[in-house]
Amino acid sequence: MWGPNTITYVSFFIALYFESFLLVTFLSEPARKRRLTERNSNTAPSVAIIVPCFNEENTIASTTESLLKLEYPKENLSIILVDDGSTDNTANVMARYARHPRIFIHTKENGGKHTALNAGIRIAKDADIIGCLDADSFVEPDALGFAITAFDRPEVMATTSAMSVHAPKNLIQHMQYAEYIFGITMRHILSSMNSLYVTPGPFSLYRMEVFKKIGYFSHGYQTEDMEMALRMQKAHMLIENSPRVRVYTKAPSTITALIKQRMRWTSGFLRNMLFEYRGLIGNPRYGVLGIGVLPLSIFSIITVAGLFLFSVFQIISNMIHMFIVSRGIPLSYILTPHTFDWFYFPITTLLLVGIVLMSMTIIFMIIGKQISRTPGKLTKSTASYILLYWIISPIWLVRAIADTITNTHHTWR
């Protein structure tokens, strides 16, 4: 009988096996050679960076300034700012750059992020490489130099960056900082198996021929970057990762904002998989992505959400039971202090596997920080991650599943 305990054991051991597999892949010789890439490209293709904006008056200037500081031949770099019908002061801030020779400004009616990106692609029709950068993100000066080396290999159609949180201030942002550093390692390993299924908005680069062959960005259930990556995978296009391409993004600072963001991401993933790219799931034609990464991603979402709901049910049931039982127990007994003895602390297999899993997660964070050379300390962020992530993440998973079932949609902002 597959009860909650059995499901938990199976889930933990699958996660342990998968993380071990990823670690072995990271240590393999091919993966090691890929990490030795330096800024040694002899080519400087024309690059257009598109920045889609919607109500980004507080960050668009900093984002643009970071792009102007890119160490790349100026004659081969253009920046396209697309205002997707902002209702704040974004258009006026963008207007300050109207006279800059390398910056193009385009204003359009609100239609969603994918329409803003597509407008930029049409403007940059002669560019060899199309880059995307969210208007709340910032790049290091050497980012483009490192990213462009990926395209020295003609089979590479896109490359992704090493994202981290910009200036985390509270526990929620520190938690995300640790999560993003962990993600740097994950993306790097998955790219070595051509198993990336997201080309994130913060500084992903594409060859122009990608859009000519498989089309422009689509709505993708408000996850256009994921939908594009899945479409590329379906067309057997190679997506690379460049861990030395450092980009910083502004993370949600409240639990409410974080849950809203992650609900959109998770429900977008589920909808894309269930309604658009079901043929990739379990399909050996797509390698590790098809037979491993996508099925395990779906399994983990459903399992974590299910176990969370069962745990909440158990806690409520136990509280009701304790309340009923306590009515027949003298108050003096309830208030009697009880001592805790570590000798009687239950050391179970599940607990040990959980400790190993958390230890490997921390190792992945350390690896991500090293291969990307991201500044900052991990101590506070790791503690925040261990303390908060397992409590908060099931909430957005449950709500994302509910949104998918009820066909509830969320806005870009």
Short mmCIF file of C-alpha atoms in Angstrom, two decimals:
data_model
loop_
_atom_site.label_atom_id
_atom_site.label_comp_id
_atom_site.label_asym_id
_atom_site.label_seq_id
_atom_site.Cartn_x
_atom_site.Cartn_y
_atom_site.Cartn_z
CA MET A 1 0.00 0.00 0.00
CA TRP A 2 1.44 3.36 -1.09
CA GLY A 3 0.83 5.57 1.92
CA PRO A 4 2.40 8.98 2.65
CA ASN A 5 5.45 7.40 4.34
CA THR A 6 6.19 5.19 1.36
CA ILE A 7 5.82 8.11 -1.05
CA THR A 8 8.16 10.20 1.11
CA TYR A 9 10.81 7.47 1.17
CA VAL A 10 10.59 6.94 -2.59
CA SER A 11 10.74 10.70 -3.26
CA PHE A 12 13.78 11.18 -1.03
CA PHE A 13 15.69 8.29 -2.59
CA ILE A 14 14.88 9.46 -6.13
CA ALA A 15 16.07 12.96 -5.21
CA LEU A 16 19.25 11.50 -3.67
CA TYR A 17 19.93 9.42 -6.77
CA PHE A 18 19.32 12.37 -9.10
CA GLU A 19 21.54 14.75 -7.13
CA SER A 20 24.28 12.10 -7.05
CA PHE A 21 23.94 11.67 -10.81
CA LEU A 22 24.24 15.43 -11.30
CA LEU A 23 27.32 15.60 -9.08
CA VAL A 24 29.03 12.81 -11.02
CA THR A 25 28.16 14.60 -14.27
CA PHE A 26 29.67 17.82 -12.92
CA LEU A 27 32.92 16.02 -12.08
CA SER A 28 33.16 14.34 -15.49
CA GLU A 29 35.95 15.29 -17.88
CA PRO A 30 33.72 16.85 -20.62
CA ALA A 31 32.01 19.08 -18.06
CA ARG A 32 35.36 20.10 -16.58
CA LYS A 33 36.70 21.16 -19.99
CA ARG A 34 33.63 23.30 -20.63
CA ARG A 35 34.33 25.24 -17.43
CA LEU A 36 37.76 26.26 -18.69
CA THR A 37 36.27 28.56 -21.33
CA GLU A 38 37.73 32.04 -21.24
CA ARG A 39 37.14 35.21 -23.23
CA ASN A 40 39.15 34.02 -26.22
CA SER A 41 36.65 34.35 -29.07
CA ASN A 42 38.18 35.80 -32.23
CA THR A 43 34.81 36.93 -33.50
CA ALA A 44 32.55 39.79 -32.51
CA PRO A 45 29.16 39.19 -34.15
CA SER A 46 26.61 41.97 -34.15
CA VAL A 47 24.53 41.80 -30.98
CA ALA A 48 21.22 43.45 -30.11
CA ILE A 49 20.11 43.42 -26.47
CA ILE A 50 16.35 43.82 -25.98
CA VAL A 51 15.03 45.19 -22.68
CA PRO A 52 11.23 44.76 -22.34
CA CYS A 53 9.78 47.20 -19.81
CA PHE A 54 6.50 47.54 -17.99
CA ASN A 55 6.39 49.97 -15.05
CA GLU A 56 10.12 49.77 -14.36
CA GLU A 57 10.80 53.45 -13.62
CA ASN A 58 13.01 52.58 -10.65
CA THR A 59 15.33 50.14 -12.38
CA ILE A 60 15.40 50.76 -16.14
CA ALA A 61 18.13 53.42 -15.89
CA SER A 62 20.46 51.15 -13.90
CA THR A 63 19.78 48.28 -16.30
CA THR A 64 20.59 50.45 -19.31
CA GLU A 65 23.74 51.83 -17.72
CA SER A 66 25.00 48.31 -17.04
CA LEU A 67 24.54 47.49 -20.74
CA LEU A 68 26.41 50.62 -21.81
CA LYS A 69 29.38 49.44 -19.72
CA LEU A 70 29.63 46.12 -21.55
CA GLU A 71 33.16 45.43 -22.77
CA TYR A 72 32.32 44.69 -26.39
CA PRO A 73 33.04 46.44 -29.72
CA LYS A 74 30.67 49.38 -29.66
CA GLU A 75 30.01 49.26 -33.40
CA ASN A 76 28.64 45.71 -33.02
CA LEU A 77 26.36 46.32 -30.04
CA SER A 78 22.92 47.90 -29.98
CA ILE A 79 20.44 48.25 -27.12
CA ILE A 80 16.69 48.23 -27.72
CA LEU A 81 14.40 49.50 -24.96
CA VAL A 82 10.77 48.48 -25.48
CA ASP A 83 8.09 50.11 -23.32
CA ASP A 84 5.11 47.76 -23.18
CA GLY A 85 2.52 50.41 -22.35
CA SER A 86 3.84 51.41 -18.93
CA THR A 87 1.56 53.52 -16.76
CA ASP A 88 4.29 55.00 -14.56
CA ASN A 89 7.31 57.18 -15.44
CA THR A 90 9.17 54.48 -17.39
CA ALA A 91 8.75 56.22 -20.75
CA ASN A 92 10.24 59.47 -19.43
CA VAL A 93 13.23 57.69 -17.93
CA MET A 94 13.84 55.87 -21.21
CA ALA A 95 13.58 59.17 -23.11
CA ARG A 96 16.85 60.31 -21.48
CA TYR A 97 18.64 57.86 -23.78
CA ALA A 98 16.86 58.94 -26.97
CA ARG A 99 19.96 60.71 -28.37
CA HIS A 100 22.34 57.86 -27.64
CA PRO A 101 23.66 56.45 -30.94
CA ARG A 102 23.48 52.81 -29.86
CA ILE A 103 20.13 52.88 -28.06
CA PHE A 104 16.80 52.48 -29.82
CA ILE A 105 13.56 53.25 -27.98
CA HIS A 106 10.25 51.73 -28.97
CA THR A 107 6.90 52.38 -27.27
CA LYS A 108 3.85 50.18 -27.84
CA GLU A 109 0.48 49.36 -26.35
CA ASN A 110 0.49 46.83 -23.55
CA GLY A 111 0.43 43.32 -24.94
CA GLY A 112 2.59 41.26 -22.62
CA LYS A 113 6.29 40.63 -22.34
CA HIS A 114 6.45 38.32 -25.36
CA THR A 115 5.06 41.04 -27.64
CA ALA A 116 7.64 43.51 -26.33
CA LEU A 117 10.45 41.04 -27.07
CA ASN A 118 9.09 40.36 -30.55
CA ALA A 119 8.91 44.08 -31.28
CA GLY A 120 12.57 44.33 -30.37
CA ILE A 121 13.52 41.39 -32.60
CA ARG A 122 11.85 43.05 -35.58
CA ILE A 123 13.83 46.22 -34.95
CA ALA A 124 17.08 44.20 -34.66
CA LYS A 125 16.43 42.20 -37.82
CA ASP A 126 20.04 42.54 -39.06
CA ALA A 127 21.72 41.41 -35.83
CA ASP A 128 23.50 38.05 -35.64
CA ILE A 129 22.77 37.53 -31.95
CA ILE A 130 19.67 38.56 -30.01
CA GLY A 131 19.98 39.05 -26.27
CA CYS A 132 17.23 39.59 -23.71
CA LEU A 133 17.59 41.35 -20.38
CA ASP A 134 14.79 41.97 -17.90
CA ALA A 135 14.43 45.61 -16.91
CA ASP A 136 15.11 44.80 -13.25
CA SER A 137 18.42 43.04 -13.95
CA PHE A 138 22.03 44.16 -14.33
CA VAL A 139 25.06 42.64 -16.04
CA GLU A 140 28.78 42.67 -15.29
CA PRO A 141 30.95 44.50 -17.87
CA ASP A 142 32.58 41.23 -19.01
CA ALA A 143 29.26 39.33 -19.33
CA LEU A 144 28.83 39.63 -23.10
CA GLY A 145 32.47 38.79 -23.76
CA PHE A 146 32.10 35.48 -21.94
CA ALA A 147 28.65 34.75 -23.37
CA ILE A 148 29.67 35.22 -26.98
CA THR A 149 32.34 32.49 -26.74
CA ALA A 150 29.56 29.90 -26.58
CA PHE A 151 28.69 30.74 -30.19
CA ASP A 152 32.17 29.78 -31.39
CA ARG A 153 30.59 26.34 -31.61
CA PRO A 154 28.26 26.47 -34.62
CA GLU A 155 25.85 23.95 -33.11
CA VAL A 156 25.06 26.23 -30.13
CA MET A 157 21.79 28.10 -30.74
CA ALA A 158 21.41 29.87 -27.38
CA THR A 159 23.23 30.40 -24.11
CA THR A 160 22.09 31.25 -20.61
CA SER A 161 23.76 33.14 -17.78
CA ALA A 162 24.60 32.74 -14.10
CA MET A 163 21.85 34.63 -12.28
CA SER A 164 22.02 35.77 -8.69
CA VAL A 165 20.02 38.11 -6.48
CA HIS A 166 21.04 41.75 -6.43
CA ALA A 167 21.81 43.11 -2.94
CA PRO A 168 19.62 40.82 -0.77
CA LYS A 169 18.36 42.67 2.27
CA ASN A 170 15.87 40.53 4.19
CA LEU A 171 15.52 36.81 4.89
CA ILE A 172 13.21 36.24 1.90
CA GLN A 173 15.77 37.71 -0.50
CA HIS A 174 18.65 35.88 1.18
CA MET A 175 16.72 32.64 0.75
CA GLN A 176 16.40 33.40 -2.97
CA TYR A 177 20.10 34.31 -3.18
CA ALA A 178 20.99 30.78 -1.99
CA GLU A 179 18.39 29.28 -4.34
CA TYR A 180 19.78 31.17 -7.33
CA ILE A 181 23.36 30.13 -6.52
CA PHE A 182 22.16 26.53 -6.33
CA GLY A 183 20.47 27.10 -9.71
CA ILE A 184 23.78 28.18 -11.28
CA THR A 185 25.19 24.71 -10.67
CA MET A 186 21.98 23.00 -11.83
CA ARG A 187 21.83 24.92 -15.12
CA HIS A 188 25.50 24.31 -15.79
CA ILE A 189 25.15 20.55 -15.28
CA LEU A 190 21.88 20.27 -17.20
CA SER A 191 23.37 22.16 -20.13
CA SER A 192 26.13 19.55 -20.41
CA MET A 193 23.34 17.03 -21.08
CA ASN A 194 21.40 19.44 -23.32
CA SER A 195 18.56 19.36 -20.80
CA LEU A 196 17.86 23.05 -20.17
CA TYR A 197 14.17 23.87 -20.53
CA VAL A 198 14.29 27.57 -19.62
CA THR A 199 16.23 30.43 -21.21
CA PRO A 200 15.69 33.01 -18.44
CA GLY A 201 14.91 36.65 -19.14
CA PRO A 202 18.06 37.91 -17.39
CA PHE A 203 20.58 37.84 -20.24
CA SER A 204 19.89 34.81 -22.41
CA LEU A 205 21.32 35.10 -25.92
CA TYR A 206 20.04 33.48 -29.15
CA ARG A 207 21.23 33.22 -32.70
CA MET A 208 18.90 35.15 -34.98
CA GLU A 209 18.32 31.99 -37.01
CA VAL A 210 16.46 30.50 -34.03
CA PHE A 211 13.61 32.95 -34.58
CA LYS A 212 13.75 32.51 -38.34
CA LYS A 213 13.45 28.73 -38.04
CA ILE A 214 10.98 28.20 -35.18
CA GLY A 215 9.31 31.59 -34.85
CA TYR A 216 9.26 34.44 -32.35
CA PHE A 217 8.30 34.39 -28.68
CA SER A 218 4.78 33.32 -27.79
CA HIS A 219 2.64 33.92 -24.72
CA GLY A 220 3.65 30.57 -23.24
CA TYR A 221 1.24 30.95 -20.31
CA GLN A 222 3.21 33.96 -19.05
CA THR A 223 6.47 31.97 -19.23
CA GLU A 224 7.69 32.91 -22.69
CA ASP A 225 11.31 32.11 -21.82
CA MET A 226 10.38 28.56 -20.86
CA GLU A 227 8.16 28.05 -23.88
CA MET A 228 10.94 29.21 -26.22
CA ALA A 229 13.45 26.83 -24.63
CA LEU A 230 11.00 23.92 -24.89
CA ARG A 231 10.34 24.78 -28.53
CA MET A 232 14.09 24.81 -29.16
CA GLN A 233 14.46 21.44 -27.46
CA LYS A 234 11.63 20.05 -29.57
CA ALA A 235 13.54 21.23 -32.65
CA HIS A 236 16.75 19.63 -31.26
CA MET A 237 18.56 22.95 -30.90
CA LEU A 238 21.47 23.09 -28.46
CA ILE A 239 21.17 25.43 -25.46
CA GLU A 240 24.44 26.18 -23.67
CA ASN A 241 25.15 27.70 -20.28
CA SER A 242 27.93 30.18 -19.48
CA PRO A 243 28.54 30.24 -15.70
CA ARG A 244 31.01 33.11 -16.01
CA VAL A 245 28.27 35.37 -17.42
CA ARG A 246 27.18 37.08 -14.22
CA VAL A 247 23.85 38.87 -14.08
CA TYR A 248 22.01 40.18 -11.04
CA THR A 249 18.27 40.45 -10.72
CA LYS A 250 15.97 42.17 -8.26
CA ALA A 251 14.19 39.52 -6.18
CA PRO A 252 10.77 39.80 -4.50
CA SER A 253 11.15 41.14 -0.96
CA THR A 254 7.89 39.82 0.52
CA ILE A 255 6.38 36.35 0.81
CA THR A 256 3.28 37.48 -1.08
CA ALA A 257 5.27 38.79 -4.05
CA LEU A 258 7.48 35.70 -4.08
CA ILE A 259 4.54 33.30 -4.06
CA LYS A 260 2.85 35.23 -6.87
CA GLN A 261 6.01 35.06 -8.99
CA ARG A 262 6.58 31.36 -8.38
CA MET A 263 2.93 30.49 -8.93
CA ARG A 264 3.25 32.00 -12.41
CA TRP A 265 6.47 30.12 -13.12
CA THR A 266 5.18 26.76 -11.86
CA SER A 267 1.74 26.94 -13.45
CA GLY A 268 3.41 28.06 -16.68
CA PHE A 269 5.63 24.98 -16.58
CA LEU A 270 2.70 22.65 -15.89
CA ARG A 271 0.56 24.16 -18.64
CA ASN A 272 3.34 24.11 -21.19
CA MET A 273 4.07 20.47 -20.40
CA LEU A 274 0.46 19.32 -20.29
CA PHE A 275 -0.99 21.32 -23.18
CA GLU A 276 1.88 22.14 -25.55
CA TYR A 277 4.87 19.83 -25.08
CA ARG A 278 3.45 16.60 -23.72
CA GLY A 279 5.36 14.73 -26.42
CA LEU A 280 8.67 15.53 -24.73
CA ILE A 281 7.78 13.76 -21.46
CA GLY A 282 9.32 10.30 -21.30
CA ASN A 283 10.48 10.53 -24.92
CA PRO A 284 14.00 9.03 -25.36
CA ARG A 285 14.49 11.12 -28.52
CA TYR A 286 15.13 14.06 -26.19
CA GLY A 287 17.72 12.27 -24.06
CA VAL A 288 18.04 13.04 -20.36
CA LEU A 289 15.56 15.92 -20.72
CA GLY A 290 12.79 13.63 -21.95
CA ILE A 291 13.36 10.54 -19.83
CA GLY A 292 14.66 12.19 -16.67
CA VAL A 293 14.49 15.94 -16.09
CA LEU A 294 10.93 16.69 -17.23
CA PRO A 295 9.22 13.63 -15.66
CA LEU A 296 11.09 14.17 -12.37
CA SER A 297 10.20 17.87 -12.35
CA ILE A 298 6.51 17.08 -12.71
CA PHE A 299 6.74 14.25 -10.17
CA SER A 300 8.45 16.50 -7.60
CA ILE A 301 5.83 19.26 -7.94
CA ILE A 302 2.92 16.87 -7.46
CA THR A 303 4.63 14.91 -4.67
CA VAL A 304 5.74 17.90 -2.62
CA ALA A 305 2.31 19.54 -2.95
CA GLY A 306 0.55 16.31 -1.99
CA LEU A 307 2.75 15.63 1.04
CA PHE A 308 2.33 19.24 2.16
CA LEU A 309 -1.45 18.99 2.05
CA PHE A 310 -1.35 15.66 3.89
CA SER A 311 0.94 17.17 6.57
CA VAL A 312 -1.39 20.12 7.07
CA PHE A 313 -4.32 17.72 7.39
CA GLN A 314 -2.40 15.61 9.93
CA ILE A 315 -1.43 18.65 12.00
CA ILE A 316 -5.00 19.92 12.14
CA SER A 317 -6.31 16.43 12.98
CA ASN A 318 -3.76 16.01 15.78
CA MET A 319 -4.59 19.42 17.22
CA ILE A 320 -8.29 18.57 17.28
CA HIS A 321 -7.53 15.21 18.87
CA MET A 322 -5.28 16.82 21.52
CA PHE A 323 -7.98 19.36 22.31
CA ILE A 324 -10.58 16.64 22.80
CA VAL A 325 -8.28 14.46 24.89
CA SER A 326 -7.02 17.38 26.99
CA ARG A 327 -10.54 18.07 28.25
CA GLY A 328 -10.30 14.91 30.34
CA ILE A 329 -6.75 15.52 31.65
CA PRO A 330 -6.01 17.62 34.74
CA LEU A 331 -4.56 21.04 33.92
CA SER A 332 -1.71 20.42 36.40
CA TYR A 333 -0.47 17.51 34.27
CA ILE A 334 -0.60 19.48 31.03
CA LEU A 335 1.41 22.33 32.57
CA THR A 336 4.03 19.99 34.08
CA PRO A 337 7.41 20.77 32.40
CA HIS A 338 8.84 17.89 30.39
CA THR A 339 12.57 17.44 29.76
CA PHE A 340 14.08 16.59 26.38
CA ASP A 341 16.81 13.98 26.18
CA TRP A 342 18.85 13.79 22.94
CA PHE A 343 19.49 10.11 23.71
CA TYR A 344 15.89 9.35 22.81
CA PHE A 345 15.89 11.48 19.63
CA PRO A 346 14.69 9.15 16.82
CA ILE A 347 17.39 8.68 14.17
CA THR A 348 15.48 7.32 11.18
CA THR A 349 16.55 6.42 7.65
CA LEU A 350 14.40 9.24 6.34
CA LEU A 351 16.14 11.75 8.60
CA LEU A 352 19.59 10.58 7.49
CA VAL A 353 18.66 10.75 3.80
CA GLY A 354 17.24 14.23 4.38
CA ILE A 355 20.49 15.36 5.99
CA VAL A 356 22.49 13.95 3.07
CA LEU A 357 20.18 15.70 0.57
CA MET A 358 20.53 19.03 2.37
CA SER A 359 24.31 18.58 2.56
CA MET A 360 24.49 17.95 -1.19
CA THR A 361 22.34 21.01 -1.82
CA ILE A 362 24.80 23.12 0.18
CA ILE A 363 27.69 21.58 -1.80
CA PHE A 364 25.92 22.57 -5.02
CA MET A 365 25.58 26.13 -3.68
CA ILE A 366 29.31 26.28 -2.96
CA ILE A 367 30.08 24.94 -6.44
CA GLY A 368 27.73 27.49 -8.06
CA LYS A 369 29.42 30.34 -6.25
CA GLN A 370 32.87 29.14 -7.29
CA ILE A 371 32.22 28.50 -10.98
CA SER A 372 30.40 31.82 -11.41
CA ARG A 373 32.71 33.78 -9.08
CA THR A 374 29.64 35.50 -7.67
CA PRO A 375 30.48 37.90 -4.81
CA GLY A 376 28.85 37.77 -1.39
CA LYS A 377 28.71 35.32 1.51
CA LEU A 378 26.55 32.22 1.61
CA THR A 379 26.26 31.75 5.39
CA LYS A 380 23.17 33.89 6.07
CA SER A 381 21.56 32.97 2.76
CA THR A 382 22.04 29.24 3.30
CA ALA A 383 20.56 29.48 6.80
CA SER A 384 17.56 31.39 5.39
CA TYR A 385 17.14 28.75 2.68
CA ILE A 386 17.20 25.85 5.15
CA LEU A 387 14.84 27.67 7.51
CA LEU A 388 12.26 28.99 5.03
CA TYR A 389 12.33 27.29 1.64
CA TRP A 390 10.73 24.00 2.63
CA ILE A 391 7.91 25.91 4.34
CA ILE A 392 7.15 28.47 1.63
CA SER A 393 7.74 26.54 -1.59
CA PRO A 394 4.92 23.98 -1.09
CA ILE A 395 2.46 26.89 -0.87
CA TRP A 396 3.18 28.12 -4.39
CA LEU A 397 3.26 24.54 -5.70
CA VAL A 398 -0.21 23.82 -4.33
CA ARG A 399 -1.60 27.09 -5.64
CA ALA A 400 0.06 26.58 -9.05
CA ILE A 401 -1.56 23.16 -9.38
CA ALA A 402 -4.90 24.68 -8.40
CA ASP A 403 -4.43 27.46 -10.97
CA THR A 404 -3.64 24.90 -13.66
CA ILE A 405 -6.71 22.83 -12.83
CA THR A 406 -9.02 25.87 -12.66
CA ASN A 407 -7.35 27.59 -15.65
CA THR A 408 -6.58 30.72 -13.61
CA HIS A 409 -4.16 33.17 -15.25
CA HIS A 410 -1.86 35.82 -13.83
CA THR A 411 -0.47 39.04 -15.30
CA TRP A 412 3.17 39.73 -16.24
CA ARG A 413 3.32 42.30 -13.42
#
